[in-house]
């Protein structure tokens, strides 16, 4: 489970959740709850989490311009 690693936890707390909260496209509190419940949840919960994170990473790369060289 990638989301259980220290690296994912750091990214979630320092970049992804703050970005989601600032952007307002998804409910960051719901994403946090989903993330924290993930170890005991089914595959659908992991997929929902990946979708929210992928959207935020895309927004950081495309909208915020972090993907530019």
PDB file of C-alpha atoms in Angstrom, residues 10-29 31-32 52-53 55-61 63-64 66:
ATOM      1  CA  UNK A  10       4.756  13.423   3.774  1.00  0.00           C
ATOM      2  CA  UNK A  11       3.397  14.256   0.325  1.00  0.00           C
ATOM      3  CA  UNK A  12      -0.184  13.918   1.533  1.00  0.00           C
ATOM      4  CA  UNK A  13       0.337  16.220   4.528  1.00  0.00           C
ATOM      5  CA  UNK A  14       2.673  18.754   2.926  1.00  0.00           C
ATOM      6  CA  UNK A  15       1.442  19.015  -0.670  1.00  0.00           C
ATOM      7  CA  UNK A  16      -1.620  17.050  -1.711  1.00  0.00           C
ATOM      8  CA  UNK A  17      -4.122  17.759   1.074  1.00  0.00           C
ATOM      9  CA  UNK A  18      -3.163  21.442   1.397  1.00  0.00           C
ATOM     10  CA  UNK A  19      -3.467  21.791  -2.384  1.00  0.00           C
ATOM     11  CA  UNK A  20      -6.868  20.099  -2.403  1.00  0.00           C
ATOM     12  CA  UNK A  21      -8.071  22.335   0.411  1.00  0.00           C
ATOM     13  CA  UNK A  22      -6.798  25.501  -1.299  1.00  0.00           C
ATOM     14  CA  UNK A  23      -8.214  24.533  -4.701  1.00  0.00           C
ATOM     15  CA  UNK A  24     -11.619  23.428  -3.407  1.00  0.00           C
ATOM     16  CA  UNK A  25     -12.216  20.905  -6.204  1.00  0.00           C
ATOM     17  CA  UNK A  26     -12.557  18.006  -3.776  1.00  0.00           C
ATOM     18  CA  UNK A  27     -13.384  17.797  -0.085  1.00  0.00           C
ATOM     19  CA  UNK A  28      -9.932  17.531   1.516  1.00  0.00           C
ATOM     20  CA  UNK A  29     -11.437  16.390   4.830  1.00  0.00           C
ATOM     21  CA  UNK A  31     -10.003  12.583   1.278  1.00  0.00           C
ATOM     22  CA  UNK A  32      -8.147  12.611   4.618  1.00  0.00           C
ATOM     23  CA  UNK A  52      -8.355  12.615  -5.816  1.00  0.00           C
ATOM     24  CA  UNK A  53      -4.557  12.514  -5.560  1.00  0.00           C
ATOM     25  CA  UNK A  55      -6.379  15.248  -9.834  1.00  0.00           C
ATOM     26  CA  UNK A  56      -4.305  17.262  -7.368  1.00  0.00           C
ATOM     27  CA  UNK A  57      -0.997  16.183  -8.919  1.00  0.00           C
ATOM     28  CA  UNK A  58      -2.353  17.088 -12.358  1.00  0.00           C
ATOM     29  CA  UNK A  59      -3.472  20.504 -11.065  1.00  0.00           C
ATOM     30  CA  UNK A  60      -0.054  21.134  -9.555  1.00  0.00           C
ATOM     31  CA  UNK A  61       1.655  20.202 -12.812  1.00  0.00           C
ATOM     32  CA  UNK A  63      -2.505  24.685 -13.500  1.00  0.00           C
ATOM     33  CA  UNK A  64       0.253  25.686 -11.084  1.00  0.00           C
ATOM     34  CA  UNK A  66       5.160  22.911 -11.441  1.00  0.00           C
TER      35      UNK A  66
END
